[in-house]
Coordinates of C-alpha atoms and ligand atoms in Angstrom, one line a residue:
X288 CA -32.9 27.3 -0.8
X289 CA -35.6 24.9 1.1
X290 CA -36.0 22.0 -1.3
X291 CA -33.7 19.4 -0.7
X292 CA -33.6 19.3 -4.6
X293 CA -31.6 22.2 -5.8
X294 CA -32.7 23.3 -9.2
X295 CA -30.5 23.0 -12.1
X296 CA -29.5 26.4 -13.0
X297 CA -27.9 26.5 -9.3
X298 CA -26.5 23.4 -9.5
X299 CA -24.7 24.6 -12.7
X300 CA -23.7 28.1 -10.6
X301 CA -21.8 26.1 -8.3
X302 CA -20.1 23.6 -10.2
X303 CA -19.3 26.8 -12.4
X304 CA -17.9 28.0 -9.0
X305 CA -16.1 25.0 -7.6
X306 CA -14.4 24.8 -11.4
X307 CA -13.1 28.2 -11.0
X308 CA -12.5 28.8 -7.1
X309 CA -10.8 24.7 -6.5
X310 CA -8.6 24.9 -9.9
X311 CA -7.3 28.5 -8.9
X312 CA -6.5 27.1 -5.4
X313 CA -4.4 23.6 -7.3
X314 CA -3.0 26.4 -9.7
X315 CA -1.3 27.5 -6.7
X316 CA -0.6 25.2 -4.6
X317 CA 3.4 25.3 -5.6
X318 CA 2.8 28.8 -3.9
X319 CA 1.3 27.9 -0.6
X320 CA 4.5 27.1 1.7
X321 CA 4.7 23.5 1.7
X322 CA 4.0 23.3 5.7
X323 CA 0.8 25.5 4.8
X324 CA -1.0 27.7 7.1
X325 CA -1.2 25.8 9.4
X326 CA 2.7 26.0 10.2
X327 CA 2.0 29.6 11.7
X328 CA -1.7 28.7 12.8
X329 CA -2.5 29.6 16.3
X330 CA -5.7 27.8 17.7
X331 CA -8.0 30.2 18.0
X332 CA -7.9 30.7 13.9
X333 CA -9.3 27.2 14.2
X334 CA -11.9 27.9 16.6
X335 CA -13.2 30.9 15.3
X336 CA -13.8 29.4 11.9
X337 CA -16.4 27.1 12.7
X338 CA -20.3 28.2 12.1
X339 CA -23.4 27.5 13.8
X340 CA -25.8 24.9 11.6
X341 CA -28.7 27.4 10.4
X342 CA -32.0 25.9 10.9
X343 CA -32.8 27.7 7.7
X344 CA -30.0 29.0 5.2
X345 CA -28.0 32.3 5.8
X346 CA -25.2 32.2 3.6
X347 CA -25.3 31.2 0.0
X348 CA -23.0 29.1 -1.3
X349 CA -20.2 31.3 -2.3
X350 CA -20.0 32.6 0.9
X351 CA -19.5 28.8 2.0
X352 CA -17.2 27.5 -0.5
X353 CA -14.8 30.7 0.2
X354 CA -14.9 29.4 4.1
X355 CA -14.0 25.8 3.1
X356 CA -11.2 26.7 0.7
X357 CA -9.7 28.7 3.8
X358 CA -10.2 25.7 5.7
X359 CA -7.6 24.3 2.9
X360 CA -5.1 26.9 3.7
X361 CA -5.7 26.3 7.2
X362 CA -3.7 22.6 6.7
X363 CA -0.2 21.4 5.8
X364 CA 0.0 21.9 2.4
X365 CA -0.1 17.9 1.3
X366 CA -1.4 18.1 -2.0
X367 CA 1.3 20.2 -3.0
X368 CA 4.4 19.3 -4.9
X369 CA 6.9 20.4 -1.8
X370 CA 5.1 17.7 0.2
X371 CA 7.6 15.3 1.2
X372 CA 6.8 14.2 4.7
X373 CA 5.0 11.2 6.3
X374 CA 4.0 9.0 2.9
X375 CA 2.8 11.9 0.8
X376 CA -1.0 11.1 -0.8
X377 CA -2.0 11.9 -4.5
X378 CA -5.5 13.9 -5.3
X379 CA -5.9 13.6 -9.3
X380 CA -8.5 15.5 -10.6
X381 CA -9.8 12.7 -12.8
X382 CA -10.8 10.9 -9.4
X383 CA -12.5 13.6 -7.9
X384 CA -14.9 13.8 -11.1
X385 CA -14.7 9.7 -10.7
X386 CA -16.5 10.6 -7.3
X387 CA -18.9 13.2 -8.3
X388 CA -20.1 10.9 -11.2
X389 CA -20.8 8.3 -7.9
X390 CA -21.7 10.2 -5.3
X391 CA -24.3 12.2 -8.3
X392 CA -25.9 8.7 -9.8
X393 CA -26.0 7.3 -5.8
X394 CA -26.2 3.3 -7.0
X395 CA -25.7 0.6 -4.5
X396 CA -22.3 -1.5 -5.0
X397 CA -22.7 -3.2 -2.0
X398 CA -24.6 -6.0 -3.5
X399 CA -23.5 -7.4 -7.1
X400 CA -27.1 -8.1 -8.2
X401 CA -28.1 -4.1 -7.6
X402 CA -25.5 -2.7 -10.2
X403 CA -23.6 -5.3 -11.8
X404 CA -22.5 -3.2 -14.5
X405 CA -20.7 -1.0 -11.9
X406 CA -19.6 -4.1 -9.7
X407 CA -18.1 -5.3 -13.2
X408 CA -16.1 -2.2 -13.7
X409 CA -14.6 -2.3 -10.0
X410 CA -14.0 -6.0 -10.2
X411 CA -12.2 -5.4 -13.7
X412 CA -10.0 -3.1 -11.5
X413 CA -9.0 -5.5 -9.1
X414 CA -8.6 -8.2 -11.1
X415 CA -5.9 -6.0 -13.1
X416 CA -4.3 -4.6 -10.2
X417 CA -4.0 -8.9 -9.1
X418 CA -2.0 -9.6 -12.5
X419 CA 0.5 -6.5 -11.9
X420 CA 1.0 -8.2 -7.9
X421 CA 1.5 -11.5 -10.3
X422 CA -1.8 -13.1 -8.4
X423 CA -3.5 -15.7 -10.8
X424 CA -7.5 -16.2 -11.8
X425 CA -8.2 -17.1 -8.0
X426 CA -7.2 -13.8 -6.7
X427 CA -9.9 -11.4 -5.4
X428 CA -9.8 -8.1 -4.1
X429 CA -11.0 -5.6 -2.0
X430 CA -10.7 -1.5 -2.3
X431 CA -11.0 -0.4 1.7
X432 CA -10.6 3.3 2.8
X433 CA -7.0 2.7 3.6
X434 CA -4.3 0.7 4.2
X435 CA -5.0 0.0 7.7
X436 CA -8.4 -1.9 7.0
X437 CA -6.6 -3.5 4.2
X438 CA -4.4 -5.0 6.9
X439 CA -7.5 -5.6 9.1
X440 CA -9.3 -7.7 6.4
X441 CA -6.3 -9.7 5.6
X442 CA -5.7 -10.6 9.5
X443 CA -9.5 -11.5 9.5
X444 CA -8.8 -13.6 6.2
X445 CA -5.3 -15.4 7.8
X446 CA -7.0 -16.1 11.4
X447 CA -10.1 -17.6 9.5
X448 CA -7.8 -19.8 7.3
X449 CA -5.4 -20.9 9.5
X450 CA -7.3 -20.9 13.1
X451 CA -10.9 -21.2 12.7
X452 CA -13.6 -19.3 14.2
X453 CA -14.1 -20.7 17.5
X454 CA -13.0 -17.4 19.2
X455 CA -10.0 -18.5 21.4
X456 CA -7.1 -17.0 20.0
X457 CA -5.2 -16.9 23.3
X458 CA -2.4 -18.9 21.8
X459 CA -2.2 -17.5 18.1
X460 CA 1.2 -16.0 17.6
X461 CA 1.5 -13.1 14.6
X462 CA 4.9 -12.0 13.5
X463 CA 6.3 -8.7 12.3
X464 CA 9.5 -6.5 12.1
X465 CA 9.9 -4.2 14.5
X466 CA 9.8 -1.5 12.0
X467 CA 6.2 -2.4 10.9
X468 CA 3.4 -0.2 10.8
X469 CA 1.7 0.6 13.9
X470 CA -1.9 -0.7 12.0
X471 CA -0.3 -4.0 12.2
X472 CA -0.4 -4.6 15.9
X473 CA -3.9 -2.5 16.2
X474 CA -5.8 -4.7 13.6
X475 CA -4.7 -8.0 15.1
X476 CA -6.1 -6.4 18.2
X477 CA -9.4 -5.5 16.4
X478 CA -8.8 -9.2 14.9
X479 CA -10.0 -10.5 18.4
X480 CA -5.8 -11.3 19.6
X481 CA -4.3 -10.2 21.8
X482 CA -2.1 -7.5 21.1
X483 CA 0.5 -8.8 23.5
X484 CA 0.3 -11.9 21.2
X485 CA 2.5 -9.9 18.1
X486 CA 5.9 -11.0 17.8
X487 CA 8.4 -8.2 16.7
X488 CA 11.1 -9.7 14.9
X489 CA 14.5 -8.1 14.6
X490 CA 15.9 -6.5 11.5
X491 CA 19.3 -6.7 9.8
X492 CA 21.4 -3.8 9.5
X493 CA 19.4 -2.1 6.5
X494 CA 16.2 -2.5 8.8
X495 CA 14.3 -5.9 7.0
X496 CA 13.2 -8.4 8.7
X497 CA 15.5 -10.9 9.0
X498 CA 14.1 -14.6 8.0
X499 CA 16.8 -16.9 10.3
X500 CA 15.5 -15.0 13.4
X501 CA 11.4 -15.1 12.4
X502 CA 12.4 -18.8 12.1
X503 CA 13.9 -19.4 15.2
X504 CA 11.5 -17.4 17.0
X505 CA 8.8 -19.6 15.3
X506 CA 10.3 -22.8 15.8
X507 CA 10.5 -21.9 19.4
X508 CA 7.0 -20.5 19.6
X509 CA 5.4 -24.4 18.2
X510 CA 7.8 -26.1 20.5
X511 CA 6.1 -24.1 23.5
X512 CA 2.7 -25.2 22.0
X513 CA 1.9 -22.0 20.3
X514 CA 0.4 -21.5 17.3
X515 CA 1.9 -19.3 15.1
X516 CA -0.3 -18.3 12.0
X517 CA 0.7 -15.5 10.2
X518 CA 3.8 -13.1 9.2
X519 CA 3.1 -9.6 8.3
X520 CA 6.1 -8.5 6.3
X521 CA 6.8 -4.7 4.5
X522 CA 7.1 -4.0 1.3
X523 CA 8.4 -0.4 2.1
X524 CA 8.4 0.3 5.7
X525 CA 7.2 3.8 6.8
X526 CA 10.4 5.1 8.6
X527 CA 13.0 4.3 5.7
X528 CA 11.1 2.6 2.8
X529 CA 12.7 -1.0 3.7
X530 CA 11.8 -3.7 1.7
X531 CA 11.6 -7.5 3.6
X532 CA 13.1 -10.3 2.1
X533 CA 9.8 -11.0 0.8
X534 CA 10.4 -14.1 -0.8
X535 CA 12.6 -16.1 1.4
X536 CA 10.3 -15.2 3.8
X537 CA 7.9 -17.4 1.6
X538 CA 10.2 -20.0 1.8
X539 CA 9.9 -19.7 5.8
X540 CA 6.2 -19.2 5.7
X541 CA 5.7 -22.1 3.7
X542 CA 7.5 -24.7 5.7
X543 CA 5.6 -23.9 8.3
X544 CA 2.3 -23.1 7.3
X545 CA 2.0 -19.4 8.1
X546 CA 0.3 -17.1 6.0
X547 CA 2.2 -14.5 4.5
X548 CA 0.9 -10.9 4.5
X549 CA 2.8 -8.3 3.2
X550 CA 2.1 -5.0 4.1
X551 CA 2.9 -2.8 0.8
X552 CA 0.7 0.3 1.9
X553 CA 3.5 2.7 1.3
X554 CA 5.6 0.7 -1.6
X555 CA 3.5 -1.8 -3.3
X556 CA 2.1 0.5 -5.9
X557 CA 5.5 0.1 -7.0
X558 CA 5.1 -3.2 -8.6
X559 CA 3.7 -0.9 -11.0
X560 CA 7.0 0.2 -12.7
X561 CA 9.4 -2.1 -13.8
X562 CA 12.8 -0.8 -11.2
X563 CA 10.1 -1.0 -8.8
X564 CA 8.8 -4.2 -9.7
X565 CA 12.1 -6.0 -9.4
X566 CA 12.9 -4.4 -6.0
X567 CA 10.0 -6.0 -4.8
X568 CA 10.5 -9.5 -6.2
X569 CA 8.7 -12.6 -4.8
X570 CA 5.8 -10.1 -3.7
X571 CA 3.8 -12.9 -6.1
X572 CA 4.3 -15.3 -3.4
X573 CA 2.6 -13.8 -0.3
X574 CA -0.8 -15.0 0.2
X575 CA -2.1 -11.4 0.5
X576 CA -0.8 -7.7 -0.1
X577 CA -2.2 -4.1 1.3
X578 CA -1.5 -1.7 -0.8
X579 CA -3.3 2.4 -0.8
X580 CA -4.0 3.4 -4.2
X581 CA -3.9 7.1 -2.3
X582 CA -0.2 7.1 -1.9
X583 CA 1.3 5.2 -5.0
X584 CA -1.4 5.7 -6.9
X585 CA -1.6 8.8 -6.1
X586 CA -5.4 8.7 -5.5
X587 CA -7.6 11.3 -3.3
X588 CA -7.8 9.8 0.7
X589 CA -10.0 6.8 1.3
X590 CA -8.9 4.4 -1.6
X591 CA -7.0 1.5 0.2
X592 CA -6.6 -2.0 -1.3
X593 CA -6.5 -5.6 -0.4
X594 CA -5.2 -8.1 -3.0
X595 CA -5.2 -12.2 -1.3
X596 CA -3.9 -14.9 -3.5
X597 CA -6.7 -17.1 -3.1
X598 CA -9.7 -15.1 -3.0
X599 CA -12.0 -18.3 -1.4
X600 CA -10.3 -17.0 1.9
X601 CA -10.9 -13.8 2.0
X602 CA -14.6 -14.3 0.9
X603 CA -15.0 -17.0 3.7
X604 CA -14.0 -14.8 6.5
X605 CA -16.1 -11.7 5.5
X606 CA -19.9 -13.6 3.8
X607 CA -22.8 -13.5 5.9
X608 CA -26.8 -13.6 5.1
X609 CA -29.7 -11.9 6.1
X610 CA -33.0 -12.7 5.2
X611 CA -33.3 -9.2 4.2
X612 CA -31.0 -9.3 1.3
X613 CA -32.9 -12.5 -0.4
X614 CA -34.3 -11.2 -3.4
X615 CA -30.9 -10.5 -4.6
X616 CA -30.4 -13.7 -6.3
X617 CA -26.5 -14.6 -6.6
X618 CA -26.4 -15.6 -10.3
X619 CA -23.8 -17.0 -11.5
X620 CA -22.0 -14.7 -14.0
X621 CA -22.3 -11.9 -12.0
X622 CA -19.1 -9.5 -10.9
X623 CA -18.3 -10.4 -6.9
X624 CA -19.8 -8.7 -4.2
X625 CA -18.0 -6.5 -2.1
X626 CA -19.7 -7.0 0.9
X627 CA -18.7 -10.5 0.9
X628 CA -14.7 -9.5 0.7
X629 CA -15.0 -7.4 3.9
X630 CA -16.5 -5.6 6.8
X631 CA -18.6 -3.3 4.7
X632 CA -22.3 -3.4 3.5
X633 CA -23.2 -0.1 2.2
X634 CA -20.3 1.5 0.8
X635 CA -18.7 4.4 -1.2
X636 CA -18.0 3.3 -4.9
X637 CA -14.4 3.4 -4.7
X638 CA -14.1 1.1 -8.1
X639 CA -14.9 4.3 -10.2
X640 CA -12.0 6.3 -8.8
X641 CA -9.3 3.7 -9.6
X642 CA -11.1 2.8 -13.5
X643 CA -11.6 6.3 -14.0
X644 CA -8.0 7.4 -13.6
X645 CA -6.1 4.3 -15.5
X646 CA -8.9 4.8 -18.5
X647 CA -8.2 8.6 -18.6
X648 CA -4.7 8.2 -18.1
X649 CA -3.1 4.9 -19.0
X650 CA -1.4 2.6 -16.9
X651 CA 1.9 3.5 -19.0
X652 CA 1.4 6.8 -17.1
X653 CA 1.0 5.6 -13.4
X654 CA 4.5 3.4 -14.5
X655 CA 6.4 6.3 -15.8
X656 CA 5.4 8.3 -12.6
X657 CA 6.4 5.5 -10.2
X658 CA 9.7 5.1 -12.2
X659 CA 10.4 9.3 -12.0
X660 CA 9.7 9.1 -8.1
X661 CA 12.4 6.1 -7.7
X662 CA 14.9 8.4 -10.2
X663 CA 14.1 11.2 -7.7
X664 CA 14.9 9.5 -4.5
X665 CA 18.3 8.7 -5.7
X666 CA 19.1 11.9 -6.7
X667 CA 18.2 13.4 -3.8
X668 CA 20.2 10.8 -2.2
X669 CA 23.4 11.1 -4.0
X670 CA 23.4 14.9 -2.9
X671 CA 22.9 14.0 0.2
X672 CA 25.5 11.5 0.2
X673 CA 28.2 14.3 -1.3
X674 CA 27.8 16.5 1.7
X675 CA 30.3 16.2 4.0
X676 CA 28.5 17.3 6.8
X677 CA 25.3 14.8 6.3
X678 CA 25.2 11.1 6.5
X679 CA 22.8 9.1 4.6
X680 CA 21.2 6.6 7.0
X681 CA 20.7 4.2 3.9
X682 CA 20.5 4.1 -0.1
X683 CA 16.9 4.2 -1.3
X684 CA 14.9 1.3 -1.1
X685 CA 12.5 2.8 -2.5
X686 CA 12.0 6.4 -2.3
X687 CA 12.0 7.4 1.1
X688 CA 16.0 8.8 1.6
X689 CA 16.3 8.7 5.5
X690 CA 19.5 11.3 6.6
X691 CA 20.5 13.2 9.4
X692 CA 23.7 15.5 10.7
X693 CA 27.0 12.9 11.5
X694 CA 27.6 12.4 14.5
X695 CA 29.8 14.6 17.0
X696 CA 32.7 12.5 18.7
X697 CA 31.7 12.2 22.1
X698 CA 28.0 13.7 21.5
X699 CA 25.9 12.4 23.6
X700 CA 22.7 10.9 21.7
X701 CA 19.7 13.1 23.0
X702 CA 22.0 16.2 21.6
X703 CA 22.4 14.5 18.3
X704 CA 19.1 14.1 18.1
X705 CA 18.4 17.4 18.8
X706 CA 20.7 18.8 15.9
X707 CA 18.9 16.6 13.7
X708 CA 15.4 18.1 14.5
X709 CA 17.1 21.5 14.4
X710 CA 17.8 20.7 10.9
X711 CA 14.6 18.9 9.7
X712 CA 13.4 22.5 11.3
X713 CA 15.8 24.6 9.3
X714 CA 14.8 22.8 6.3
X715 CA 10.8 23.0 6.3
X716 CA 11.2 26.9 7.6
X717 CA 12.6 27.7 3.7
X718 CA 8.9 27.0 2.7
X719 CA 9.5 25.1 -0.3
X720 CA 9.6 21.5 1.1
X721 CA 8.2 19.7 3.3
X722 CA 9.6 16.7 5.5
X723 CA 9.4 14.8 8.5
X724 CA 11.5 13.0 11.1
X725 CA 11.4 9.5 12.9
X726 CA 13.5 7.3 15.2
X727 CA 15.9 4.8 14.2
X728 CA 17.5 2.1 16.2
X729 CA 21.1 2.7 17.0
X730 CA 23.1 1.2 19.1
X731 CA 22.8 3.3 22.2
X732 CA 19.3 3.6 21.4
X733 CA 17.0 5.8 19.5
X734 CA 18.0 8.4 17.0
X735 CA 15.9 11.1 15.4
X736 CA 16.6 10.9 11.6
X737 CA 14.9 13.1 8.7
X738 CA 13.3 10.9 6.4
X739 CA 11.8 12.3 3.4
X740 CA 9.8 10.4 1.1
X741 CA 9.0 11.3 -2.6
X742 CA 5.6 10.1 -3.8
X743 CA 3.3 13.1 -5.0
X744 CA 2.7 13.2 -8.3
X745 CA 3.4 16.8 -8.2
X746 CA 6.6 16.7 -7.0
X747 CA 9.0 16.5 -9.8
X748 CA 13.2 17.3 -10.7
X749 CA 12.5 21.1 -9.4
X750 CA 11.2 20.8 -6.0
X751 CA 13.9 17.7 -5.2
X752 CA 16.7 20.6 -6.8
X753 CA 14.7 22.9 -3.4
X754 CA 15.5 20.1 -1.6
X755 CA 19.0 19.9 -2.3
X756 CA 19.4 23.3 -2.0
X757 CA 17.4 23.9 1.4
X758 CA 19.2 20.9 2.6
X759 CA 22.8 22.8 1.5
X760 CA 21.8 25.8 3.1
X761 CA 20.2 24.3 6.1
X762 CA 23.1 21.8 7.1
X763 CA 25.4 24.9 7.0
X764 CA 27.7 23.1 4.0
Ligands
PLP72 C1 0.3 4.4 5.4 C2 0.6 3.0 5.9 C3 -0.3 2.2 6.5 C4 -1.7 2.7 6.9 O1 -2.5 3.0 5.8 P1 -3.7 4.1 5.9 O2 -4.1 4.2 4.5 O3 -3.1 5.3 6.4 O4 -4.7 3.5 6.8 C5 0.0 0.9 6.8 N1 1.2 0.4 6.5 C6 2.2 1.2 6.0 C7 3.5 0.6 5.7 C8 1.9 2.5 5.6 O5 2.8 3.3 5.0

């Protein structure tokens, strides 16, 4: 091939290809152990599968499709339905076409005035996704490649609000539990504050933020002349799924003028269904929620979302001009521009991978599937709970079900913590499941604790009865 404009008989070969080679591999994906390949991979597999960039073609595309579906196998297996570690993604099929219909047609959705039709579609998206958070008219959106620019923008969008622009945000104080998110404390950095500046707030016994001490801690902060702007609260935290108080922390946020971010990456998708909806109540009232249509929505990688209650904000933090970008008159009538919500001009059309999927599918499906991963967690829970030698750290918030080994008397901690890595070990060596461990506070300090979290839309009744039985086997009961 030379022209950079393959013809359309091989274009047709390789999709023909792709179809067959790519469904095969999803077809078995409940085969490939569920830590993949790469479980067993030594380095130099990596190493020796890279190839040199021809300067003119010497492998034809079979021959280069075969080496990137081993690159697949190559990787922990986390588009498979054993996949139950870190916050599983999704990968439906319907998005992937979503993306080849975008990537194929190449329009610009930067700009609202350069394909308005497709703006319209992705604005349609986000202003539906606003009513299921509860968000009125004024709410706008954003789709970002992940949850942790979705954070970024809204800390842009709550430090433009609340503190100006003037670029002195030495005294700006920005509150979260010290179980959030890592991104939390890096975006504020990126936001231009000092990361020193993040106030971790303690947690109650089930691991939420507790409101009386971000109060006091507040209060204290504006008597000391600081100014305290924002609250970045969880709606499903990503050691144990813990959901803050979100609405008396509202309450809080609203006596005192803070904005009110809540960080729903991992659980917010599960305003979708109506258990999860009402374990999330009074997410309506935060000025702003992140939430990654590729965990809950179970979307490929690089679909994050931004919803902020009043949209004015999040436009005024992110619009700029150029003379450049004139001719593209801003009629009225016309869809928003995304390039105006955040960091991004040119961009990926993410808006056709989220409409794609609920017009294919439903939204009734996306519910049901959100309801059947709750059902799951707290089945896999109550097993958990019934074996004597096991101790579940905490009842499903939402569906991560965080356990580990009791306790030895006299054990020291580091040991305990060992046996509970053993286990997590044990578990993930059967091959059928997946999981991963953290540390929770304790305490004496820091314990490692198997936490794992059901969110693939693969995984269904069978591989959490695995589970159970890995579990069983594993914990020696
Ligand atoms: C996954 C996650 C993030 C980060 O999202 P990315 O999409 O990985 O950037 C932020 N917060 C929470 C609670 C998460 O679970």
């Amino acid at each position: 091939m030379t022209s950079l404009e393959p013809t359309r008989p091989e274009v047709e070969a390789w999709l023909d290809a792709v179809s067959r080679q790519v469904l095969d591999h999803i077809e078995r994906l409940a085969e490939i152990p569920s830590v993949g390949a790469a479980g067993g991979m030594v380095l130099g597999d990596v190493s020796s599968h890279s190839l040199p960039i021809p300067e003119t073609p010497t492998r034809g595309f079979d021959a280069l499709l075969k080496h990137v579906m081993r690159a697949a196998e190559l990787s922990i297996n986390a588009a498979g339905p054993g996949y139950l570690a870190y916050i599983p993604g999704g990968g439906l099929l319907t998005a992937g076409v979503a993306d080849l219909i975008a990537n194929w047609v190449n329009r610009y959705t930067g700009v609202n005035a350069a394909a308005p039709a497709f703006c319209r579609l992705e604005a349609d998206v986000i202003a539906w996704l606003a009513t299921q958070f509860g968000y009125g008219p004024s709410a706008r959106g954003l789709l970002t490649s992940g949850g942790s620019l979705a954070n970024f923008s809204a800390i842009v969008a709550a430090r433009h609000r609340k503190l100006g622009s003037d670029g002195d945000y030495r005294d700006a104080r920005v509150y979260t539990s010290t179980q959030a998110h890592h991104s939390v404390a890096k975006s504020v950095s990126l936001a231009g504050i000092p990361a020193k500046n993040v106030v971790a707030v303690p947690t109650d016994d089930r691991l939420r933020l507790r409101p009386d001490a971000f109060e006091d801690m507040l209060v204290r902060d504006a008597g000391a002349r600081l100014r305290p702007f924002l609250l970045v609260s969880a709606a499903g935290t990503t050691n144990t799924g813990a959901v803050d108080p979100l609405a008396a922390l509202s309450d809080v946020c609203e006596r005192h003028g803070v904005w009110h971010h809540v960080d729903g990456a991992y659980g917010g998708a599960f305003a979708l269904c109506e258990t999860g909806r009402a374990r999330l109540q009074g997410i309506d009232r935060a000025d702003s929620v992140t939430f990654d249509p590729h965990k809950g929505m179970f979307l490929p990688y690089g679909t994050g979302c931004l919803l902020v209650r009043d949209g004015d904000a999040l436009r005024a933090a992110h619009r700029a001009d150029a003379p450049y970008l004139q001719d593209f008159r801003d009629d009225a009538g016309l869809p928003p521009s995304p390039t105006e919500y955040g960091p991004e001009l040119s961009r990926d059309f993410r808006g056709l991978r989220v409409w794609l999927s609920l017009q294919l599918h439903g939204a009734a499906a996306f519910r049901a599937a959100l309801e059947e991963k709750l059902q799951l967690a707290q089945t896999l829970a109550a097993a958990i709970r019934a074996l004597p030698s096991l101790e579940l750290v905490d009842e499903p918030q939402l569906s991560v079900v965080p356990f580990r080994p009791r306790r030895r008397e006299n054990e020291p901690l580091e040991a305990w913590s060992a046996r509970t890595a053993a286990l997590c070990k044990a578990i993930n060596e059967r091959g059928n499941v997946y999981m991963s461990t953290t540390r929770l506070p304790h305490p004496e300090g820091d314990v490692v604790t198997v936490r794992p979290c059901v969110l693939s839309f693969r995984t269904h009744t069978e591989q959490i009865a695995m589970a159970i039985d890995d579990i069983t086997a594993a914990a020696g009961c």
